[in-house]
XYZ file of C-alpha atoms in Angstrom:
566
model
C -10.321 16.359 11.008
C -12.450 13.876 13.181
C -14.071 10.766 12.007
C -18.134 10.049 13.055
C -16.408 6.385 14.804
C -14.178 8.619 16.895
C -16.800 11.071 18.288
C -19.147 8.534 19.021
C -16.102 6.401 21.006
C -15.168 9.750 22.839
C -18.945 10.570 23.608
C -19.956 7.433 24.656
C -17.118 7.037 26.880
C -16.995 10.355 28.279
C -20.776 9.635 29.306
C -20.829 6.623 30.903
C -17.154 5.951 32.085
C -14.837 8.523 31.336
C -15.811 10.252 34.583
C -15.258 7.133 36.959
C -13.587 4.248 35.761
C -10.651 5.313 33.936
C -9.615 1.809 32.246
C -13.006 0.601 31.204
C -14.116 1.404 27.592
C -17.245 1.036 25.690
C -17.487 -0.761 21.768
C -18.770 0.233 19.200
C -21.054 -2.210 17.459
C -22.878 -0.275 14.409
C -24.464 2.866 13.356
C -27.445 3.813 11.849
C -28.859 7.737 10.438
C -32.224 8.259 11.520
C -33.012 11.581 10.059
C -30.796 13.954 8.220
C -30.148 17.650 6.696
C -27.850 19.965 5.929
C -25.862 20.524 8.608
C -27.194 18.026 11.081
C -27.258 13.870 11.695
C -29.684 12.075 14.158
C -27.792 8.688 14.553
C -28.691 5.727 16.149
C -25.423 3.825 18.429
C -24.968 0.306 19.133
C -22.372 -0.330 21.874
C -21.706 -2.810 24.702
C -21.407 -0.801 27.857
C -18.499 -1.184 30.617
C -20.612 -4.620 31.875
C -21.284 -6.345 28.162
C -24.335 -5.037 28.035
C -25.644 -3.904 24.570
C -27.153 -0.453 24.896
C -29.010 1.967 21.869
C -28.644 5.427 22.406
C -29.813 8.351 19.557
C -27.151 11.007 19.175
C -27.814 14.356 17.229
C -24.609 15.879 15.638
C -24.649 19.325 15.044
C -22.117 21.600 12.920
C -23.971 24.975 11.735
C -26.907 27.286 12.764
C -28.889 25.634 9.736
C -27.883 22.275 10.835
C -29.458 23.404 14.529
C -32.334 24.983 12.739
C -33.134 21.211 11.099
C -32.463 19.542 13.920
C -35.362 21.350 15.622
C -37.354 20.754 12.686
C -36.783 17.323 11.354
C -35.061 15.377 14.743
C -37.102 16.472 17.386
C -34.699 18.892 18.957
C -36.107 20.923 21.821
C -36.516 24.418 21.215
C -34.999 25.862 23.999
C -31.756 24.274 22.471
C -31.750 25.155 19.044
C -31.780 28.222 20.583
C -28.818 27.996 23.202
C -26.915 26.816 20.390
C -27.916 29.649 17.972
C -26.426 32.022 20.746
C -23.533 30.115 21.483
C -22.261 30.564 17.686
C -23.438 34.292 17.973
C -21.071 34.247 21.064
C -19.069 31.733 20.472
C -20.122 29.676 23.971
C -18.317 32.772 26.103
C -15.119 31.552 27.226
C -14.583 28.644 24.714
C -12.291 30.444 22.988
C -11.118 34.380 23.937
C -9.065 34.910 21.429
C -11.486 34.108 18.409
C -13.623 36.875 17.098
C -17.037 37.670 17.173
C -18.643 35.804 14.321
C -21.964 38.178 14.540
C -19.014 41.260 13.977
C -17.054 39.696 11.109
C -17.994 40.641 7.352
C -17.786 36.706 6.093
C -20.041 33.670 5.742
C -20.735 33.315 9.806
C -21.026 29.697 9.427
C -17.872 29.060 7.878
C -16.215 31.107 11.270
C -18.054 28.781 13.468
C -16.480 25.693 12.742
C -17.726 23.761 16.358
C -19.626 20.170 16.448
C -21.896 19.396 18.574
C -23.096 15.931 20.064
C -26.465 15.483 22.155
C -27.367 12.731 23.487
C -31.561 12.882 22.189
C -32.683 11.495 25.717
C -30.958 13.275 28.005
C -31.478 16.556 26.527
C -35.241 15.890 26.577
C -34.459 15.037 30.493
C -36.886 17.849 32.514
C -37.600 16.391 35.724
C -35.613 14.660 39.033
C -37.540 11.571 38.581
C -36.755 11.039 34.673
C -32.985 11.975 35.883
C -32.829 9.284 38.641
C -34.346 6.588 36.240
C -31.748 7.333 33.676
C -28.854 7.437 36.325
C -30.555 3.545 37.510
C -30.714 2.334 34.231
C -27.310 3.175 32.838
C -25.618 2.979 36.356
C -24.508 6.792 36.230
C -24.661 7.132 40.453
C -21.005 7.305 40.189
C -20.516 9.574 37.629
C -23.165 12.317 39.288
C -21.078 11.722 42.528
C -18.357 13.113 40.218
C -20.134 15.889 39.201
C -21.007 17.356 42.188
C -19.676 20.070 43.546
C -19.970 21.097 47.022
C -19.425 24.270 48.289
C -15.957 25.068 50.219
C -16.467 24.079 53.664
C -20.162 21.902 53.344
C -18.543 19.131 55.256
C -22.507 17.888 56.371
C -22.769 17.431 52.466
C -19.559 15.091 52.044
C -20.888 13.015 54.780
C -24.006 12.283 53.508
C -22.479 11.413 50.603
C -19.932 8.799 51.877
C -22.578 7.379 54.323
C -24.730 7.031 50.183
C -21.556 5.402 48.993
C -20.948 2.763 51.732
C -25.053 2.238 52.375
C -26.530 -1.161 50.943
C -29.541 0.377 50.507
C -30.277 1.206 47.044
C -33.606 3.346 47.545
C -31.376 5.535 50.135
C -28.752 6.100 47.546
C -31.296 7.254 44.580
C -33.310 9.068 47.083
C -30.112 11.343 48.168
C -29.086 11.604 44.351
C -32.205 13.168 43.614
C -31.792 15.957 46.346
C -28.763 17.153 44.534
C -29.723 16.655 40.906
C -29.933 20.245 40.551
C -27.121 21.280 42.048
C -24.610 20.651 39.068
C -25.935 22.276 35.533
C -24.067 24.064 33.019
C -20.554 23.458 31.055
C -17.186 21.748 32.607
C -13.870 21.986 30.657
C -11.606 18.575 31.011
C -8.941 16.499 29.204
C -7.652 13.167 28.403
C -4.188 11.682 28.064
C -3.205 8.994 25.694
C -0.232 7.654 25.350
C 0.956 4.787 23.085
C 4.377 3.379 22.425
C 5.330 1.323 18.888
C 7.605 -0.949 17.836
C 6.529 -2.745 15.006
C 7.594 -4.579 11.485
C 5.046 -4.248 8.743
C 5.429 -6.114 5.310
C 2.667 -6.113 2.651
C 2.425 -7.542 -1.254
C -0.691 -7.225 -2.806
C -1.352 -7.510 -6.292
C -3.673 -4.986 -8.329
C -5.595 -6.776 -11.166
C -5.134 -10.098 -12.786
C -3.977 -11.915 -15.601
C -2.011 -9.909 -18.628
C -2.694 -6.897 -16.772
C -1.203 -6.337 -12.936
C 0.693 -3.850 -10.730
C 2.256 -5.691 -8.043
C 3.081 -3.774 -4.735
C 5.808 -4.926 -1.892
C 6.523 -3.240 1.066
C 8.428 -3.494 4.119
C 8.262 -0.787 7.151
C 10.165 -0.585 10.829
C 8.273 1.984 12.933
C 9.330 3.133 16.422
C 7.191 5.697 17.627
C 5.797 7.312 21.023
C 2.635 8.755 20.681
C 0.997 11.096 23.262
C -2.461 12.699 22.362
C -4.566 15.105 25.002
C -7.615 15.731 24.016
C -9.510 18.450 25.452
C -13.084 18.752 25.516
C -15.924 20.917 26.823
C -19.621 19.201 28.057
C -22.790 20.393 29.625
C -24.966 18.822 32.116
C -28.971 18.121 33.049
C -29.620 17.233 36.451
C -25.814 16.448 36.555
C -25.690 14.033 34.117
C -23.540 14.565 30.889
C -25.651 15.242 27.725
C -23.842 17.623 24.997
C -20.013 17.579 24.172
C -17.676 19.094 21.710
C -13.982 19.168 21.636
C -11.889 21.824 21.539
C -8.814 20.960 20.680
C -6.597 17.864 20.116
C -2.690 18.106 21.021
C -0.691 15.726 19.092
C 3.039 15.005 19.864
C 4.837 12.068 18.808
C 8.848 11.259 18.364
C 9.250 8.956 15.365
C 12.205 6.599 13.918
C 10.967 4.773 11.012
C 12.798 3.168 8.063
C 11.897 0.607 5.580
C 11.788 -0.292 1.253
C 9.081 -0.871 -1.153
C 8.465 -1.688 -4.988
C 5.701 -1.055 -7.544
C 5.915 -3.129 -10.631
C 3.066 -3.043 -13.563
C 2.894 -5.379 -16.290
C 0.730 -5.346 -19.349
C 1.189 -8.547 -21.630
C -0.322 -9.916 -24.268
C -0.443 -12.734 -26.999
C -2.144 -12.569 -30.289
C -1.745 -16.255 -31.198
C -0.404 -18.012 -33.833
C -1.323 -16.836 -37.622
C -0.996 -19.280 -39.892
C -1.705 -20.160 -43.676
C -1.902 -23.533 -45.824
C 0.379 -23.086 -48.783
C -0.437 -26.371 -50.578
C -1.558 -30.153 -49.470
C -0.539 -32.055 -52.453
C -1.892 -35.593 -52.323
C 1.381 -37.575 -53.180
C -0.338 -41.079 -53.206
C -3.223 -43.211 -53.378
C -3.622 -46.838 -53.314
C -6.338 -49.471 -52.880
C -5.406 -53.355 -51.886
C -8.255 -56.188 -51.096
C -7.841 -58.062 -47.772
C -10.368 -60.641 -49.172
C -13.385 -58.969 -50.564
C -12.329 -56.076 -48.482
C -11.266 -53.186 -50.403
C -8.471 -50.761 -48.113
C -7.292 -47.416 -49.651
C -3.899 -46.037 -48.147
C -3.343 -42.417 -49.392
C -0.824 -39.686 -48.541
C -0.460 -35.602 -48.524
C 1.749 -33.514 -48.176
C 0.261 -30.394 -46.109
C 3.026 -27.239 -46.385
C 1.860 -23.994 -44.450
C 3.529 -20.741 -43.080
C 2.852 -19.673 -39.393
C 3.763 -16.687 -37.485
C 4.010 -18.673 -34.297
C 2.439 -17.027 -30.961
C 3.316 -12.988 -31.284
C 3.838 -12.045 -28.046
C 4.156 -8.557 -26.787
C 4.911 -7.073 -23.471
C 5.260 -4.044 -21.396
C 7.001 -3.522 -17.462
C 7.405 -0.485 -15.346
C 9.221 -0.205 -12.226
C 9.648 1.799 -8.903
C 11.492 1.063 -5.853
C 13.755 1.657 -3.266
C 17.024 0.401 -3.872
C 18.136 0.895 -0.483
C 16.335 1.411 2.675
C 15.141 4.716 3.252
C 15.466 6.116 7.095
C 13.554 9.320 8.524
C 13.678 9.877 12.294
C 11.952 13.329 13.845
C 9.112 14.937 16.343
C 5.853 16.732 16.093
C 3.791 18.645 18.070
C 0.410 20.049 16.768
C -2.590 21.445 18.439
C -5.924 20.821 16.095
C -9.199 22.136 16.219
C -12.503 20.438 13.843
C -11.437 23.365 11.048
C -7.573 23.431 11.310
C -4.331 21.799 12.662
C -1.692 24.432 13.971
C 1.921 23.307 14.537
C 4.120 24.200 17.370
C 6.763 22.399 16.394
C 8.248 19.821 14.488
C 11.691 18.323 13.587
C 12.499 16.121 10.415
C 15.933 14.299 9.869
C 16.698 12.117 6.572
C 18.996 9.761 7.947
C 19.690 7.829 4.385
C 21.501 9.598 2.527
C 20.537 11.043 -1.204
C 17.143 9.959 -1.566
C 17.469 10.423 -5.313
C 20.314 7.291 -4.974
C 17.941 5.675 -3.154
C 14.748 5.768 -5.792
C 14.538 3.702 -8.924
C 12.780 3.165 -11.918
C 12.940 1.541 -14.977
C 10.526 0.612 -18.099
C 11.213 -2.500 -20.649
C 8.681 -3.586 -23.120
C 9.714 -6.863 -26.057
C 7.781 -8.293 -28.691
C 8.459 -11.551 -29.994
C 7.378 -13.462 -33.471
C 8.561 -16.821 -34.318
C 7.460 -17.336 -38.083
C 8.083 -20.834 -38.856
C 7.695 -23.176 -42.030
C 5.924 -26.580 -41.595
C 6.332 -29.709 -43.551
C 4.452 -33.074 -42.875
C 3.294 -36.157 -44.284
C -0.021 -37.194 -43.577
C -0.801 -40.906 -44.519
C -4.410 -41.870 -43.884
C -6.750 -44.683 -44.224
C -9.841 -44.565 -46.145
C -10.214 -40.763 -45.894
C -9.008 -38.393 -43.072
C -12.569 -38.722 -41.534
C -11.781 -42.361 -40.549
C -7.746 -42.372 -39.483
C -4.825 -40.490 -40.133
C -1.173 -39.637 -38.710
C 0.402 -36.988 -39.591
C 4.355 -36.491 -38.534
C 6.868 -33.552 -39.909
C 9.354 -31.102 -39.625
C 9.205 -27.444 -38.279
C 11.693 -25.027 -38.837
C 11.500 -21.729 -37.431
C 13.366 -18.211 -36.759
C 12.193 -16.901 -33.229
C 12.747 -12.996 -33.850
C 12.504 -10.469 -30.368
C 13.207 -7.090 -29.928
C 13.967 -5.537 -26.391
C 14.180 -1.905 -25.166
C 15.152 -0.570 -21.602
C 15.351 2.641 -19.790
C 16.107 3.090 -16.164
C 18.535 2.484 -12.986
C 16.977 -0.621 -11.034
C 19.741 -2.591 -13.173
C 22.900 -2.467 -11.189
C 25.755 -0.511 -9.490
C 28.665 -0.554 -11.814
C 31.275 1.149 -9.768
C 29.822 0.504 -6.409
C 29.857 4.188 -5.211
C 25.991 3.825 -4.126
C 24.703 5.461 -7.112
C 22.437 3.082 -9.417
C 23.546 4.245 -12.794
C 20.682 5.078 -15.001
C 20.968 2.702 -18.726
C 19.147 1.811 -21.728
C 18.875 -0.872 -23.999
C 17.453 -1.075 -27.914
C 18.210 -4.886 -29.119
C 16.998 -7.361 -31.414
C 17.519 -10.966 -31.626
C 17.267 -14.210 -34.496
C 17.600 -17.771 -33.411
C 16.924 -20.917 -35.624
C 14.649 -23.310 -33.846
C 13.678 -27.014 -35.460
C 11.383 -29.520 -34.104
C 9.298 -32.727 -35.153
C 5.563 -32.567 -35.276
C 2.968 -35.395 -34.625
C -0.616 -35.801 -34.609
C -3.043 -38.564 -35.102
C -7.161 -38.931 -35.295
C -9.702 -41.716 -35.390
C -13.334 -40.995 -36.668
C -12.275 -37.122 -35.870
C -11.268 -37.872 -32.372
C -7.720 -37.095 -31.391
C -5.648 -39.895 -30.243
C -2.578 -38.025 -30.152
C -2.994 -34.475 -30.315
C -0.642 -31.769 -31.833
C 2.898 -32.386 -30.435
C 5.940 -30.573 -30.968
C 9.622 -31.990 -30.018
C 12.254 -29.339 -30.472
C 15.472 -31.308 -31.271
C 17.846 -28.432 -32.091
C 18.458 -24.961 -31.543
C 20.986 -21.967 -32.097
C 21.513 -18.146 -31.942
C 22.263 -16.502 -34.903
C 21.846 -12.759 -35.269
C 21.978 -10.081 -32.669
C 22.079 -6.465 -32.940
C 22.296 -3.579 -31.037
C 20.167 -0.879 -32.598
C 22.183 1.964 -30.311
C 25.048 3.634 -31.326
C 27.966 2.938 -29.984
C 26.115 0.534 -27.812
C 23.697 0.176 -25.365
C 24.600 0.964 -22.273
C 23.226 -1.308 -20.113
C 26.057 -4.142 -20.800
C 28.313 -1.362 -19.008
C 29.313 -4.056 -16.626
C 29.415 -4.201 -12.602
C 32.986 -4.205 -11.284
C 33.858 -5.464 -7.834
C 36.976 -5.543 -7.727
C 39.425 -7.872 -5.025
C 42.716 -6.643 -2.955
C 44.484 -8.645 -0.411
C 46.787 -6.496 1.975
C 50.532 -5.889 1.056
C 50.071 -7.554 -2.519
C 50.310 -5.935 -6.171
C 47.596 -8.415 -7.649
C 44.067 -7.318 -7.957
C 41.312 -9.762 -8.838
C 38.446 -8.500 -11.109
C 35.235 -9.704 -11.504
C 33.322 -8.780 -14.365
C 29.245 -9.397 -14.679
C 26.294 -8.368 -16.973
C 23.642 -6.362 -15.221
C 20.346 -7.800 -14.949
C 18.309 -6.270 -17.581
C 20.326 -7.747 -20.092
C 21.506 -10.903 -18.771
C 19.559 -13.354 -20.489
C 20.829 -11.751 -23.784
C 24.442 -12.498 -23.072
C 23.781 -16.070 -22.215
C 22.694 -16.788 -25.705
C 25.178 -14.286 -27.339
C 28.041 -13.688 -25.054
C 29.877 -10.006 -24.685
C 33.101 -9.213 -25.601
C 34.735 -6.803 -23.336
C 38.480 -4.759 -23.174
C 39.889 -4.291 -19.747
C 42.591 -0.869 -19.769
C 44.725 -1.754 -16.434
C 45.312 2.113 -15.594
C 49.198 1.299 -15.317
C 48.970 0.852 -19.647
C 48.353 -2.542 -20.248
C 45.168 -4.174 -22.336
C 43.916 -7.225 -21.930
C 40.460 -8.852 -23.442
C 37.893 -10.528 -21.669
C 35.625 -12.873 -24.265
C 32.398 -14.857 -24.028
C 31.357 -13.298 -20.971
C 27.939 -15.018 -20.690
C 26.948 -13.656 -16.817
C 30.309 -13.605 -14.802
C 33.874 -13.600 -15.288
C 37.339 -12.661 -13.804
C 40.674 -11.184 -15.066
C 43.473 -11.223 -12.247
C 46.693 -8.733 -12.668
C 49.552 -7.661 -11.098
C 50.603 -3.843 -10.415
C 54.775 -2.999 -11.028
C 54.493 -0.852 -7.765
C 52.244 0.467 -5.436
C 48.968 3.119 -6.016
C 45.688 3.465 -7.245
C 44.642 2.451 -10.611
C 41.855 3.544 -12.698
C 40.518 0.409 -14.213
C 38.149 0.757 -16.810
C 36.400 -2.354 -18.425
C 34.762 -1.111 -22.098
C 31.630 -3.258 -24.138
C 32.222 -0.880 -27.085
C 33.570 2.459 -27.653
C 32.210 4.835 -24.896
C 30.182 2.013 -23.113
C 32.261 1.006 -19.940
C 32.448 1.289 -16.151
C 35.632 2.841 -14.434
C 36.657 1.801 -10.678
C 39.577 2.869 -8.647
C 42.091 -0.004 -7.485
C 44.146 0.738 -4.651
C 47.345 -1.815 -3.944
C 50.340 -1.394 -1.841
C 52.647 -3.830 -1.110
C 54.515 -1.900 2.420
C 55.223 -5.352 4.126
C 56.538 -2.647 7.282
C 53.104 -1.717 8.420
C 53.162 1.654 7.536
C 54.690 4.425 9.082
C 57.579 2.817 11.306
């Protein structure tokens, strides 16, 4: 339940501050295990103290009877304590806790029942004399904690005195020299508690990215938090020659009130591109000349190169999840937790957004695309192609994909709040030309492989589900004005699909709900159909891509020009 970093900040501030100056904290600097076994750490603390100074302390934590056993053994841990801890877990410390049971009288493992930690401060449980107490009390400037610790008896009023006159003397051998006279007048345990409280109102937004290149999972977030936080920790130490040496807590009480609302997504993609395979059908030489410039003999040749390519196969996966809308919890707790366990005593939850199953998405796509192409150039060249050639053709190709979809991050058709859940199985041909250029001197490129594309155009798509897919259901928002039959409609492709319609636009049939038909064509990403109702009501108005693929809305219209109910 506790981290190492916390017990060390509660220990080191419970011994040298927590017991006089409220607002002053230590910090941590580092850690470092000394010694270890089974059931016990020694640890050696670096922390600046309340004035900046860096101090090194040696803590021992202890969690089992073995674990005091070792401690003895391996840390140097006095054996009169390994012993007053071995009794305390046969007793459980007395009064620590009355309503646990005996762990000595219970049939199980005894050191799972005894579930207490224990942190000693190494130097001041090896503290055995007045004058080793006062130098420790100098050195860490603990006079004001042991003034804390004292306790006089009711009624010594000569003994509060002396101890004001100690706190207002300038004398610094006259306060030591009165500390030590009442070293021994606080030993044994004290129970106390802390209070912290911490209000929150903050805006957290995060992307990160998980792994690189073809292969990534990218995550957003986005998070409003308003919180009060009030913790009490209560905790039980023991003192030698009244100065604070061995700690554990007993319990932590937790209660918080919480508002806290916010949106994230997830998206993975794997990608990946096998290149372009590509064979050399024939490379006919279609000339070859010689001609003298003087006693210079030239040679001018030509081929014809012809190959077959698949062009760059690409293929590619995405996954999605998200939060379509904002999601908004608000609520309390209260719990009461121990080193072993966390007991609640109370807690309160409220989902303040709605269905949370309209409010989570997902959706998977994957494509793979092959453009097999056929290439035709001449290549005239001088001498031979080692010294200087330029090659220029034609390259014709069919750029082939295929698309699936599945999910319900692509659009709210009807606009109720509910992401419909779609799919998609669709394959596309276009015809793609281009001109092709290259040229070399002595092998050296002096114009390397170019490709214009001068003309392009869809020609085949299909739609491998039956009677469609349903993701070109379309998104309907449709437009009223007050006291008016008309209704404007709007009609646009959902994302996931979108691109698709661009190149081959969708063809869809629009049933009015009052009997009449009309067609919508070429709908490449938005378009809208206006009508006009005979009377007043609502409509159902469904808009269809093919036979069972459509989206339905309800269009109210009412053209009372009296305002109602006169």
């Amino acid at each position: 339940m506790f981290s190492i970093k916390k017990y060390l900040l509660i220990l080191l501030g419970m011994t040298f501050s927590l017991h006089s100056i409220a607002n002053i904290q230590p910090k941590l600097i580092s850690t470092n295990t000394l010694s270890s076994a089974p059931g016990y750490e020694l640890r050696e603390i670096t922390f600046t103290d309340a004035n900046g100074e860096t101090r090194v302390q040696e803590l021992y934590y202890i969690h089992s009877r073995e674990g005091a056993k070792n401690a003895h053994l391996f840390g140097g841990l006095p054996i009169e304590e390994k012993e007053e801890l071995e009794n305390e877990m046969d007793s459980w410390g007395g009064d620590w806790d009355a309503n646990q049971p005996l762990a000595r009288n219970n049939a199980q493992d005894p050191e799972q029942l005894n579930p207490h930690t224990w942190i000693i401060d190494r130097r001041g449980v090896m503290i055995s004399s007045d004058a080793e107490a006062e130098a420790y009390a100098n050195e860490y400037n603990l006079q004001q904690v042991i003034e804390e610790e004292i306790q006089f008896p009711e009624g010594d009023n000569e003994a509060a005195n002396t101890l004001n006159s100690a706190r207002t003397s300038t004398s610094k051998r006259q306060i030591k020299g009165w500390f030590s006279g009442w070293f021994k007048k606080c030993r044994g345990w004290r129970n106390k508690s802390k209070h912290f409280g911490k209000s929150i109102d903050k805006n957290f937004s995060h992307d990160k990215r998980f792994g690189k290149d073809n292969a990534y999972i990218d995550f957003k977030g986005d998070l409003k938090v308003k919180a009060d936080l009030n913790l009490d920790l209560n905790y039980r130490y023991k003192r030698r020659f009244c100065i604070p040496y061995k700690f554990r807590v007993r319990n932590i009480v937790a209660k918080s009130n919480y508002d806290a609302s916010g949106k994230f997504s997830l998206t993975g993609k794997a990608q990946h591109d096998f290149g372009d395979f590509k064979w050399e059908i024939a490379k006919p030489k279609v000339m070859d000349s010689w001609f003298m410039i003087g006693p210079i003999p030239v040679r001018v040749a030509m081929k014809l190169p012809i190959e077959v390519g698949t062009g760059n196969i690409q293929v590619e996966a995405t996954g999605q999840v998200a939060l379509v809308k904002p999601v908004h919890f608000k609520g309390n707790f209260h719990y009461t937790c121990t080193t072993s366990a966390c007991t609640k005593n109370s807690a309160q939850h409220q989902n303040l957004s709605g269905s949370l199953q309209n409010s989570l998405g997902a959706s998977i796509s994957a494509s793979a695309r092959i453009k097999p192409y056929l290439h035709i150039a001449a290549r005239p060249f001088v001498y031979g192609e080692w010294f200087l050639y330029a090659q220029v053709g034609v390259k014709p190709s069919f750029p082939i994909e295929l698309y699936g979809y599945w999910g319900n991050l692509c659009g709210d058709g009807n606009n109720d709040g509910h992401r419909e859940t779609v799919g998609a199985a669709l394959s596309t041909i276009e015809f793609e030309a281009g001109i092709t250029g290259e040229a070399k001197v002595f092998g050296a490129y002096i114009l390397r492989p170019k490709y214009w594309k001068i003309w392009d155009t869809s020609l085949f798509f299909f739609d491998f589900l039956s009677p469609g897919s349903s993701a070109f259901s379309p998104i309907l928002r449709p437009q009223t004005q007050a006291s008016s039959l008309a209704v404007s409609l709007p009609v646009s492709i959902r994302s996931c699909v979108s691109r698709f319609a661009n190149k081959f636009p969708v063809d869809y049939q629009i049933n009015w709900g009052d009997g009449q038909i009309s067609y919508l064509n070429n709908v490449k990403s938005s378009s809208t159909m206006n009508h006009t109702y005979q009377s007043s009501g609502t409509y159902p108005v469904t808009v269809s891509y093919k036979n069972g693929i459509s989206t339905t809305v309800n269009v109210t219209v009412d053209n009372d020009d009296w305002g109602g109910d006169w």
